[in-house]
PDB file of C-alpha atoms in Angstrom:
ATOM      1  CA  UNK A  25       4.531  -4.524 -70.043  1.00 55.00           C
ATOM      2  CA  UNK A  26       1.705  -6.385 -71.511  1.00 81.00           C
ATOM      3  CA  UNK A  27       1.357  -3.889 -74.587  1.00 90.00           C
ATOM      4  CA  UNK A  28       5.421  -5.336 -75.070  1.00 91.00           C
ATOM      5  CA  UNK A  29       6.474  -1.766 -76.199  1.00 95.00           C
ATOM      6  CA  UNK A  30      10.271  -1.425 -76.683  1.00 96.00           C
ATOM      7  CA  UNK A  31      12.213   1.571 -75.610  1.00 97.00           C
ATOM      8  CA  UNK A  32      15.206   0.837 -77.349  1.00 97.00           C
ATOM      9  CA  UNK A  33      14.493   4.408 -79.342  1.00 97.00           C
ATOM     10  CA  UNK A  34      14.592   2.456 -82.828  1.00 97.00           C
ATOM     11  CA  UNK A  35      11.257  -0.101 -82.883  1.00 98.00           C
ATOM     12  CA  UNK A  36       8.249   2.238 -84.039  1.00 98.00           C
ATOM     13  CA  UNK A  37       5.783   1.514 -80.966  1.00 98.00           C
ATOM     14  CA  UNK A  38       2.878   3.826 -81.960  1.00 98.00           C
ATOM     15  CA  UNK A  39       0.376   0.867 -82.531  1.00 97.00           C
ATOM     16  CA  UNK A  40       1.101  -0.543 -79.216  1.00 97.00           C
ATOM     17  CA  UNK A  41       1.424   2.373 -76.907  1.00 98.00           C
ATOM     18  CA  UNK A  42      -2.301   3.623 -79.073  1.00 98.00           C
ATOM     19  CA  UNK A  43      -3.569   0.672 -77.476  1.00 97.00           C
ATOM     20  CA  UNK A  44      -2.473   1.363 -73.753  1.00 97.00           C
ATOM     21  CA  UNK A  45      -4.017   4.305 -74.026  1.00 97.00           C
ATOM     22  CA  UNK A  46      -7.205   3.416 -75.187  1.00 96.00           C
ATOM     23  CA  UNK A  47      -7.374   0.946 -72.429  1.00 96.00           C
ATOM     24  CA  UNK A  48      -6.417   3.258 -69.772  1.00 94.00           C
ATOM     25  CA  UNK A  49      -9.105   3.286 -66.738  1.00 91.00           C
ATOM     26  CA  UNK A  50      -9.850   6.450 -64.440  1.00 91.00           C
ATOM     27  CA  UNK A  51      -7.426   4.538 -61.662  1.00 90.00           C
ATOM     28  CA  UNK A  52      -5.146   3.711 -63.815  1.00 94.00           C
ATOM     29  CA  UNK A  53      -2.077   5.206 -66.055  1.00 95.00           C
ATOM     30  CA  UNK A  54       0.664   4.471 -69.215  1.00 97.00           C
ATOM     31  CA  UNK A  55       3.548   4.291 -67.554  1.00 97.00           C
ATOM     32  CA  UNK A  56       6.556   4.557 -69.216  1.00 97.00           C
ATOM     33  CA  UNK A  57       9.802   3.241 -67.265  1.00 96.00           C
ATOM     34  CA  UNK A  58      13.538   4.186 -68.148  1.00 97.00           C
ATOM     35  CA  UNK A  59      13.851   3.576 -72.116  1.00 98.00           C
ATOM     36  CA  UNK A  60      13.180   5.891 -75.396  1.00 98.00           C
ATOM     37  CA  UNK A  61      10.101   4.959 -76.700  1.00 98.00           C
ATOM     38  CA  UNK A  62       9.708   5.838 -80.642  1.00 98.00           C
ATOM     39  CA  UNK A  63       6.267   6.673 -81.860  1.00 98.00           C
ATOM     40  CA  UNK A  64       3.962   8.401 -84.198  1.00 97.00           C
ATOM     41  CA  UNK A  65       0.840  10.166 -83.450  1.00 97.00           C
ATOM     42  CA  UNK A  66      -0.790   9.195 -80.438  1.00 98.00           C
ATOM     43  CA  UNK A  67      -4.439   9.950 -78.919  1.00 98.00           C
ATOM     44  CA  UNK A  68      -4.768  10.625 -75.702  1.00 98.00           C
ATOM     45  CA  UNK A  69      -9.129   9.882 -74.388  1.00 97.00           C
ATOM     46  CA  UNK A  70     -10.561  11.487 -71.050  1.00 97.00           C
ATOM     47  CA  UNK A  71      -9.571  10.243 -67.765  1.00 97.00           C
ATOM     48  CA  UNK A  72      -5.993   9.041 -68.868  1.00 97.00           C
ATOM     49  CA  UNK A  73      -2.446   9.589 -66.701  1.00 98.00           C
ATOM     50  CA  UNK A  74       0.801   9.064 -68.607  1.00 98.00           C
ATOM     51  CA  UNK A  75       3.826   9.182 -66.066  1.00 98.00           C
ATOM     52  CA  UNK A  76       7.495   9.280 -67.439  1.00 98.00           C
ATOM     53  CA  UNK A  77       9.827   7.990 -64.909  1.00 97.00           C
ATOM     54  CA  UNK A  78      13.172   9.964 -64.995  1.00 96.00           C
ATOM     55  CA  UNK A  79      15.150   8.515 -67.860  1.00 96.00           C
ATOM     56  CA  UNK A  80      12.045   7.791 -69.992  1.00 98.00           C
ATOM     57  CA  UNK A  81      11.708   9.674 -73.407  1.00 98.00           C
ATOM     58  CA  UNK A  82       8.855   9.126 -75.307  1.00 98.00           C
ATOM     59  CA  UNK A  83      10.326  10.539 -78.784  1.00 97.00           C
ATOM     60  CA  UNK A  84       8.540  11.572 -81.976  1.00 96.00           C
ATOM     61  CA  UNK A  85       9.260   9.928 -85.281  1.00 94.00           C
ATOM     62  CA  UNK A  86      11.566  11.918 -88.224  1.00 91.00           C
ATOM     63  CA  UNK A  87       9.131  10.107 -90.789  1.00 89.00           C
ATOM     64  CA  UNK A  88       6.351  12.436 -91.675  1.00 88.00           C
ATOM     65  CA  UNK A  89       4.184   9.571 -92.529  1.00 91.00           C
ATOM     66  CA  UNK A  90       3.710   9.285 -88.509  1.00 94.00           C
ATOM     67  CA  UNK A  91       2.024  11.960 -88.391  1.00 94.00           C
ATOM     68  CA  UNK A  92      -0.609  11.380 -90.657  1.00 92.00           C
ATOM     69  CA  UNK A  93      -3.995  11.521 -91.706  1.00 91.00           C
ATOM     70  CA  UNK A  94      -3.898  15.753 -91.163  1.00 88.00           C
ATOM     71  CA  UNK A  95      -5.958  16.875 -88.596  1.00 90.00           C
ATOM     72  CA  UNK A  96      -7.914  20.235 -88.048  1.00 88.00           C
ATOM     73  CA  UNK A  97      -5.780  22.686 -85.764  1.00 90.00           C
ATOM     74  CA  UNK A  98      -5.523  26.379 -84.974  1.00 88.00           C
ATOM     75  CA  UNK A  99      -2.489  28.359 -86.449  1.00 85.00           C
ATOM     76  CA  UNK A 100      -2.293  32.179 -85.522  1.00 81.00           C
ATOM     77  CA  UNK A 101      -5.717  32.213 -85.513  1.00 81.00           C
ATOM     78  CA  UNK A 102      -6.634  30.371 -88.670  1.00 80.00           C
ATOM     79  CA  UNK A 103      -8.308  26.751 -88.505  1.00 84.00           C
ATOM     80  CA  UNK A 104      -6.198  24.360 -90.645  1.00 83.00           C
ATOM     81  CA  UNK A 105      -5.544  20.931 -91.564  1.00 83.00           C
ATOM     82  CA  UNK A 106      -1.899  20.028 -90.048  1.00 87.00           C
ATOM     83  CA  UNK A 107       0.281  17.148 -89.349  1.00 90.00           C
ATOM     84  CA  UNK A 108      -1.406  15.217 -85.787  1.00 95.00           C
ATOM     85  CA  UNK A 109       0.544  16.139 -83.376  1.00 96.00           C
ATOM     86  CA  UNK A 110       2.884  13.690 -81.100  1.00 98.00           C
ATOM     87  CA  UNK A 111       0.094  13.711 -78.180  1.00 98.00           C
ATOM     88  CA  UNK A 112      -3.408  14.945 -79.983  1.00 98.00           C
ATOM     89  CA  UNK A 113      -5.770  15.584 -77.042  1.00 98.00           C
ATOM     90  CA  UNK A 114      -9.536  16.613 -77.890  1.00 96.00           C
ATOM     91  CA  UNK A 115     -11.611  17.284 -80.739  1.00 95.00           C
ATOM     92  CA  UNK A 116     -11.015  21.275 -82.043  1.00 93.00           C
ATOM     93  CA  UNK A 117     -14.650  22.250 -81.995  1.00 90.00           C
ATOM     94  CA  UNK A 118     -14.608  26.933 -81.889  1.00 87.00           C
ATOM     95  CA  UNK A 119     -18.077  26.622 -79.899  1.00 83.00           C
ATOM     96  CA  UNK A 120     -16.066  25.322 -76.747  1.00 79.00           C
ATOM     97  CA  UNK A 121     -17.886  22.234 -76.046  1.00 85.00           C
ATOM     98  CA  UNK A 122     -15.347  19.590 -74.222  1.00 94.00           C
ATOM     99  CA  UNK A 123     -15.095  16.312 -75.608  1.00 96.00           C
ATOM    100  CA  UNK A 124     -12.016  15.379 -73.033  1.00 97.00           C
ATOM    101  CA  UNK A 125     -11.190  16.020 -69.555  1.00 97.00           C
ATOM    102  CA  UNK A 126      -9.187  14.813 -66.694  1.00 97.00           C
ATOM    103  CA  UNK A 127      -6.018  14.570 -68.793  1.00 97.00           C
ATOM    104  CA  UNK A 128      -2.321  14.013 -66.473  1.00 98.00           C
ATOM    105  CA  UNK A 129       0.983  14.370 -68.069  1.00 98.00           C
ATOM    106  CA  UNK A 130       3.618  13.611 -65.324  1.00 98.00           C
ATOM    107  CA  UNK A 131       6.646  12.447 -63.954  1.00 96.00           C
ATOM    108  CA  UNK A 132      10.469  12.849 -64.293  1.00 95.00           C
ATOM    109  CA  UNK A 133      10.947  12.214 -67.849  1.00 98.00           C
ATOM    110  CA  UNK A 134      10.552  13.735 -71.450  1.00 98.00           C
ATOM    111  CA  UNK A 135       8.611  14.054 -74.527  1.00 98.00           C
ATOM    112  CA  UNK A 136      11.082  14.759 -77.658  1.00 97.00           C
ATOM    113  CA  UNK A 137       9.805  15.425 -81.192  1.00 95.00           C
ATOM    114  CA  UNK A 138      11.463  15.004 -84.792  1.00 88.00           C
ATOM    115  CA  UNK A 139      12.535  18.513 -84.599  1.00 86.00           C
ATOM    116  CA  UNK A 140      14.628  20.125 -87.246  1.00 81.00           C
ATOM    117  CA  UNK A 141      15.091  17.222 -88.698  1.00 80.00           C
ATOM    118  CA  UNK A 142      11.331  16.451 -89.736  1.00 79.00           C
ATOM    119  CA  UNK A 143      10.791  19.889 -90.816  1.00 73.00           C
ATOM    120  CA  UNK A 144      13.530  20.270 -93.234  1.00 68.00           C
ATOM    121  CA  UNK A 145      13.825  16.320 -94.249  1.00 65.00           C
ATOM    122  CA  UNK A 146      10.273  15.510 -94.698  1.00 71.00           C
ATOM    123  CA  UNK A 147       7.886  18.136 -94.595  1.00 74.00           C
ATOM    124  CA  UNK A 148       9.578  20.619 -96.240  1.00 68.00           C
ATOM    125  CA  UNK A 149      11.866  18.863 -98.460  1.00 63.00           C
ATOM    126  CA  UNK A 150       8.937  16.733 -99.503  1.00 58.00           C
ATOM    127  CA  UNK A 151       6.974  19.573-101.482  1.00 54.00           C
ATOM    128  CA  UNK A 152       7.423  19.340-105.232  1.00 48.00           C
ATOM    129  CA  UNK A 153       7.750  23.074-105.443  1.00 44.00           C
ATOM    130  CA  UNK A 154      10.534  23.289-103.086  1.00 44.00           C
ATOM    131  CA  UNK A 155      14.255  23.529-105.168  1.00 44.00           C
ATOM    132  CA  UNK A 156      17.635  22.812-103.051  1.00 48.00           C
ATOM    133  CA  UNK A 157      18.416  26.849-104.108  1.00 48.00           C
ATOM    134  CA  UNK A 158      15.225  27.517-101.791  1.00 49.00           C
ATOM    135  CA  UNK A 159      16.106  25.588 -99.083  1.00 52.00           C
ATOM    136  CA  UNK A 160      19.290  26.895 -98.676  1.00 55.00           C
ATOM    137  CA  UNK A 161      17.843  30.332 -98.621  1.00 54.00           C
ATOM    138  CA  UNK A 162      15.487  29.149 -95.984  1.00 54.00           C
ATOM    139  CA  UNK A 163      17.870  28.120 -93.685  1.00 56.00           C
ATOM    140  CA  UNK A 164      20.277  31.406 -93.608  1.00 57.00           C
ATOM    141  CA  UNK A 165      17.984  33.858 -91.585  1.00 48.00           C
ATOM    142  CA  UNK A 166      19.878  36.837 -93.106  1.00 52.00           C
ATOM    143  CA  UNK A 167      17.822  36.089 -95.982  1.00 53.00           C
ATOM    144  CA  UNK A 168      15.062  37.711 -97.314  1.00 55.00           C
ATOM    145  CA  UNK A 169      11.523  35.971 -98.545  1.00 53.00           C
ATOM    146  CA  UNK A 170      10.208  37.151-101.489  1.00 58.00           C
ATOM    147  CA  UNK A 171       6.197  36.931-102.065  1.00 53.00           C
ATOM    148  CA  UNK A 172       6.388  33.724-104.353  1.00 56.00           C
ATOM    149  CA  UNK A 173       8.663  32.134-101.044  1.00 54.00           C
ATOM    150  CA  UNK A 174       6.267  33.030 -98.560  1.00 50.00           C
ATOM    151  CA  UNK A 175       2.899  31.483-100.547  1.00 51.00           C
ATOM    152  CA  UNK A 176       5.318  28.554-100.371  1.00 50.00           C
ATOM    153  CA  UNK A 177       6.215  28.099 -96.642  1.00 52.00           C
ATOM    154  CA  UNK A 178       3.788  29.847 -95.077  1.00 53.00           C
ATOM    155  CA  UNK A 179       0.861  26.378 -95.388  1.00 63.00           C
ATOM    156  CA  UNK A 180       3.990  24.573 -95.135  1.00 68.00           C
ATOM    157  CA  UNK A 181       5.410  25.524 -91.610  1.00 71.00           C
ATOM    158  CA  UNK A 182       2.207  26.208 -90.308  1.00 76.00           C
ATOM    159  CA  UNK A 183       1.324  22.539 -90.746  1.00 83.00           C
ATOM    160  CA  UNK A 184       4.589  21.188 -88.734  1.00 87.00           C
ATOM    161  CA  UNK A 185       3.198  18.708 -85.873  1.00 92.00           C
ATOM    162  CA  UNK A 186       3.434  20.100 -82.133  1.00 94.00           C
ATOM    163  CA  UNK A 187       4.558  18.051 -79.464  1.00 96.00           C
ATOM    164  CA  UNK A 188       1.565  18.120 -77.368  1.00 97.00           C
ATOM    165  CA  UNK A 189      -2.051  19.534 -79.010  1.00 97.00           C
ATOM    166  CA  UNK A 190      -4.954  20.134 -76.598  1.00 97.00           C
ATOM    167  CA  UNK A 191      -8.020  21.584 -77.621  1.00 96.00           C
ATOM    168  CA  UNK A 192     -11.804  21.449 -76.074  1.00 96.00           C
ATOM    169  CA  UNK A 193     -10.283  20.007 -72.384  1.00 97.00           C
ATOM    170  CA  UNK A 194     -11.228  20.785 -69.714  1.00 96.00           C
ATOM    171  CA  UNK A 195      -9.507  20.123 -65.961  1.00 98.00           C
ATOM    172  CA  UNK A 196      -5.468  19.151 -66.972  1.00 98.00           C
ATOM    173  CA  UNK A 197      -2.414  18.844 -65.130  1.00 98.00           C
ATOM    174  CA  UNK A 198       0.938  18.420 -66.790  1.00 98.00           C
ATOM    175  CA  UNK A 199       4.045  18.558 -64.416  1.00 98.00           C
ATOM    176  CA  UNK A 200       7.761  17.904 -63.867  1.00 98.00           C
ATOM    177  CA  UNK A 201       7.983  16.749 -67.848  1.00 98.00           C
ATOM    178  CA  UNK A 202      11.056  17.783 -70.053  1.00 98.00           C
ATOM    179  CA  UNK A 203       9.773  19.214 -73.988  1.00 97.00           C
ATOM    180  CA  UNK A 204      12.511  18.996 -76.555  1.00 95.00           C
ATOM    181  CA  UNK A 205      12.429  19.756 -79.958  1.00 93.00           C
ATOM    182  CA  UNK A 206       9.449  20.112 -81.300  1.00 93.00           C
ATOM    183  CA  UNK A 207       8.702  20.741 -85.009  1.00 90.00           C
ATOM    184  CA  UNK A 208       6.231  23.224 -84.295  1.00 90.00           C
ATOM    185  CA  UNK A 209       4.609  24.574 -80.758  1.00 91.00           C
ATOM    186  CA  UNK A 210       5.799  22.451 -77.661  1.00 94.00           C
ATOM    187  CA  UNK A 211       2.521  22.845 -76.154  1.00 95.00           C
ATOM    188  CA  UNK A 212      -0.568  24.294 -78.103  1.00 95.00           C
ATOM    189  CA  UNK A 213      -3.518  24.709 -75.556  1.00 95.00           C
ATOM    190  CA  UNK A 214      -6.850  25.876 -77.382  1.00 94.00           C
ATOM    191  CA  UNK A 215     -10.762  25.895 -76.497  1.00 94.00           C
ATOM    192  CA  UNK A 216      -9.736  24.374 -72.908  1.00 95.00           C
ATOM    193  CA  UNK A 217      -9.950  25.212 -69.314  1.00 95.00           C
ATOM    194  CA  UNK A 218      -8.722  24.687 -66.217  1.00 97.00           C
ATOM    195  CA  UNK A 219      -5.144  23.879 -67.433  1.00 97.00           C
ATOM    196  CA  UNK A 220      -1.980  23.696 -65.333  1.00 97.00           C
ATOM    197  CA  UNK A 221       1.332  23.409 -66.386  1.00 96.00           C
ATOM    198  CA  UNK A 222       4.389  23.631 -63.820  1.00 96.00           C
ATOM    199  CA  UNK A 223       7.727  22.487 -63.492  1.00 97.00           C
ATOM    200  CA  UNK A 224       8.361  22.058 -67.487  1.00 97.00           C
ATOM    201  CA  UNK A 225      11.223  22.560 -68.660  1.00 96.00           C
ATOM    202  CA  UNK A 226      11.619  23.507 -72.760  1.00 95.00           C
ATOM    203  CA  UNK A 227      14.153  23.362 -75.385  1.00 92.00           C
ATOM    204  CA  UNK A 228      14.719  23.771 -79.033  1.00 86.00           C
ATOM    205  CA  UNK A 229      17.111  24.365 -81.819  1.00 81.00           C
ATOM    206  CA  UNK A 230      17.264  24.929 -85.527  1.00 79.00           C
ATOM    207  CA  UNK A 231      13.354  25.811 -85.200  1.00 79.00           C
ATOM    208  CA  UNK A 232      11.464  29.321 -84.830  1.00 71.00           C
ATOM    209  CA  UNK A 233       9.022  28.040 -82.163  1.00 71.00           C
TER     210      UNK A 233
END
């Protein structure tokens, strides 16, 4: 309550919710009560709990903007500058030194990105190169991509924002949380270790992840 974020799923809370985080203690944790709570990017620092009580949505911003400055991630086995994702945790170093641990992701609630909708609306449609003839293509999957079409969206889906993006972690639990609609990966776990995940449950449309 004293960060005076607003879950009414319309005020943009990423500054204040940053700032919870950052002050979160070892005993401690962000807890989010029943509300949607709209935000951009967020950071998430060693020995931090976030707990969604059921009925609490933490969702991703449509506005690509959000999701900004690019950071360096992992696609199919290329490094890459990308969109941050919704919850960036760690520091993507390929020599697997961990610069985070003790990370909890819990509760009853759910984490919900931009989904279709920031793909095709701002990402995509934001490229000069892109035509409406092209997008149109894009989104009948009977159709085929020619070379020119794939140099085209290939960097451009590949730097869609995931929902949650944890690299060089070590020793993470996240449990009884709902994933919906992510632009990109739900949960993209790289350079990390001891990681458990149970009781998730995952769901997406209009996207191929």
């Amino acid at each position: 309550e004293p960060y005076c974020a607003v879950g009414d799923g319309k005020t943009l809370n990423t500054a204040c919710l940053q700032k919870a985080l950052n002050d979160c203690g070892a005993d401690e944790c962000v807890y989010f009560p029943k509300g949607t709570y709209l935000t951009g990017a967020l950071d998430v620092g060693t020995e931090t709990e976030i707990y969604l009580d059921i009925d609490a949505v933490l969702l991703g911003s449509k506005d690509v903007k959000d999701y900004e400055p690019k950071t360096w991630v992992r696609f199919e086995g290329m490094e890459m500058l990308c969109y941050r994702s919704l919850l960036n945790i760690g520091e993507m170093d390929q020599k697997a030194v961990y610069n985070r641990k003790n990370i909890v992701v819990r509760g009853g609630g759910k984490i919900v990105g931009g989904g279709v909708n920031l793909c095709w609306s701002t990402i995509f449609a934001n490229k000069d190169t892109f035509e409406e003839e092209f997008l149109r293509r894009m989104k009948n999957t009977n159709s085929l991509l020619s070379a020119e079409d794939i140099n085209i969206v290939v960097p451009l889906s590949r730097s869609r924002p995931r929902l949650i993006f944890l690299t060089n972690t070590e020793n993470v639990v996240i449990a009884n949380v709902g994933f919906e609609h992510s632009p990109c990966w739900n949960l993209h776990l790289l350079y990390s270790k001891n990681i458990i995940t149970y009781n998730c449950n995952f769901h997406s449309d209009g996207v191929w992840n």
